[in-house]
C-alpha cells in the first residue's frame, strides 16, 4: 500500500530544501524588481544571482543559536554572496518572503492533489460503466429499500469528487497571491510597484490589502477543502467496509495472497485499507479546526499560526495524497460478488416492488390510502412469512381485478431499476 507512495512527490515538495529554495526565488525576484526600479545596479544583481545559494544544515545551525528562521536563512545566503548581500531582503519583512513562498508551495501541492483526484475519478468511471447493470440492494436507514446498481453507487462518489475539484480550484485561486507590503502592510519601505514586479515574476496575483501576513481565511478554506475531500474518501471507505461485512459479502477491498488478517484468526479478511482511510479523515478534520483557529491573530500579526501551519499543511497534503492512493488501489482492485448481491436482494422477498405496485393501483383509480394499506399488508406478510411478494399479489382479487398479468409482470421486473443508468452516467462523466 506504500509502494506507489515511494515517489515522494508530495513529501519532497514540503521539504526544507524546497521551502528555502522558494524563499531564495522570492529574494532574487525582489532584487530583480529593485534593479528595475533603479535601487540596485545590474552588476550587483548579477553577483547576487550568480552566487546566491544556501545549505540546509548551515541554516539550521544558525537558527539554533538565534531562534529566527528567516534571519538564519539570510545569514547563510549572505555567506555565499559576499558584500552585495546587503541588497538582499532590502525593505522586506519576513512574512513578505514566508507567506509568498507558502502560496507557491500550496499551489504545487494543490496541483498534485488535483491530479490524484483525476486518477480516482477515472477509475470510478471505468468501474461504474463495468457495473452499470449490476443490481444490488439499495438501503436507506440501513434497511433494504429498492434495488439499484453498483454503477450508480460509484457514479455518486465520482460526482462528489468532481464537486471537490471545483472547490479546490477556488481555494487554490484564493491562495494564488503574494504580498510584499512590509511590516504592517502599508508599503512604508518599498512601493507597491515592487510588489507588482515580484508577483508577476512568480505568476501570482497581488493581495488587494494585507497586514504583515496574508489573511488566514484563505488558508482555512484550503485545509477545509482537503478535509472535505477526506470526508468523501471516508464515506466511500465506510460503505465498502459495510458491504464487506460477512452478512453482506458484496464488495471486498483487495487482499493479497501473502496478506494476513489476524494474528489469532487465520480466516479473517479485514478491510484494513478502508479503515486506514477512515482514521486519516478524522485527522484532516482536526487540522481544519486548527486552520480556522489561525484566522484570529493579534493586531497586524503574531506567530501563533506559524507553529500549527508547519504541522498541519505538510501533514494534511501528504496525508490526503496517501489516502487518495489507497482509495485508487481499493477501487481498481475491489472484488465484486454479484451472486451475493442477488442473494441479498432475494432476502427481501421482492417487497421492494411495493412502490411500483402502489403507483399503478393509483393510476387505475384506487384511492392512495386504500392502495397503500393493501400493498403494505401484503408486503409485510411476504417478509414475515418468507414468501415472494408477487406470489401473494397473484391471490389478491382487489389487485387482479385492476391489473392484467402483463401489467403485473412489468411491475415485478428488475429492468425498472436500470432504465436510466446510461443517462445518469453520461451526466456524471461526460458533462
JSON list of C-alpha atoms in Angstrom, two decimals, residues 132 218 222 255 293 299 311 331 339 399 403 425:
[
{"chain": "A", "resi": 132, "resn": "UNK", "atom": "CA", "xyz": [-23.78, -0.19, -14.69]},
{"chain": "A", "resi": 218, "resn": "UNK", "atom": "CA", "xyz": [-7.52, 31.77, 2.52]},
{"chain": "A", "resi": 222, "resn": "UNK", "atom": "CA", "xyz": [-7.85, 25.28, 1.60]},
{"chain": "A", "resi": 255, "resn": "UNK", "atom": "CA", "xyz": [-6.42, -8.74, -0.26]},
{"chain": "A", "resi": 293, "resn": "UNK", "atom": "CA", "xyz": [-8.31, 28.89, 14.78]},
{"chain": "A", "resi": 299, "resn": "UNK", "atom": "CA", "xyz": [-3.30, 43.14, 15.68]},
{"chain": "A", "resi": 311, "resn": "UNK", "atom": "CA", "xyz": [2.47, 20.70, 11.01]},
{"chain": "A", "resi": 331, "resn": "UNK", "atom": "CA", "xyz": [-11.44, 0.92, -6.44]},
{"chain": "A", "resi": 339, "resn": "UNK", "atom": "CA", "xyz": [-24.13, -13.67, -6.60]},
{"chain": "A", "resi": 399, "resn": "UNK", "atom": "CA", "xyz": [-55.45, -6.07, -7.40]},
{"chain": "A", "resi": 403, "resn": "UNK", "atom": "CA", "xyz": [-54.19, -5.09, -13.34]},
{"chain": "A", "resi": 425, "resn": "UNK", "atom": "CA", "xyz": [-23.58, 8.04, -16.08]}
]
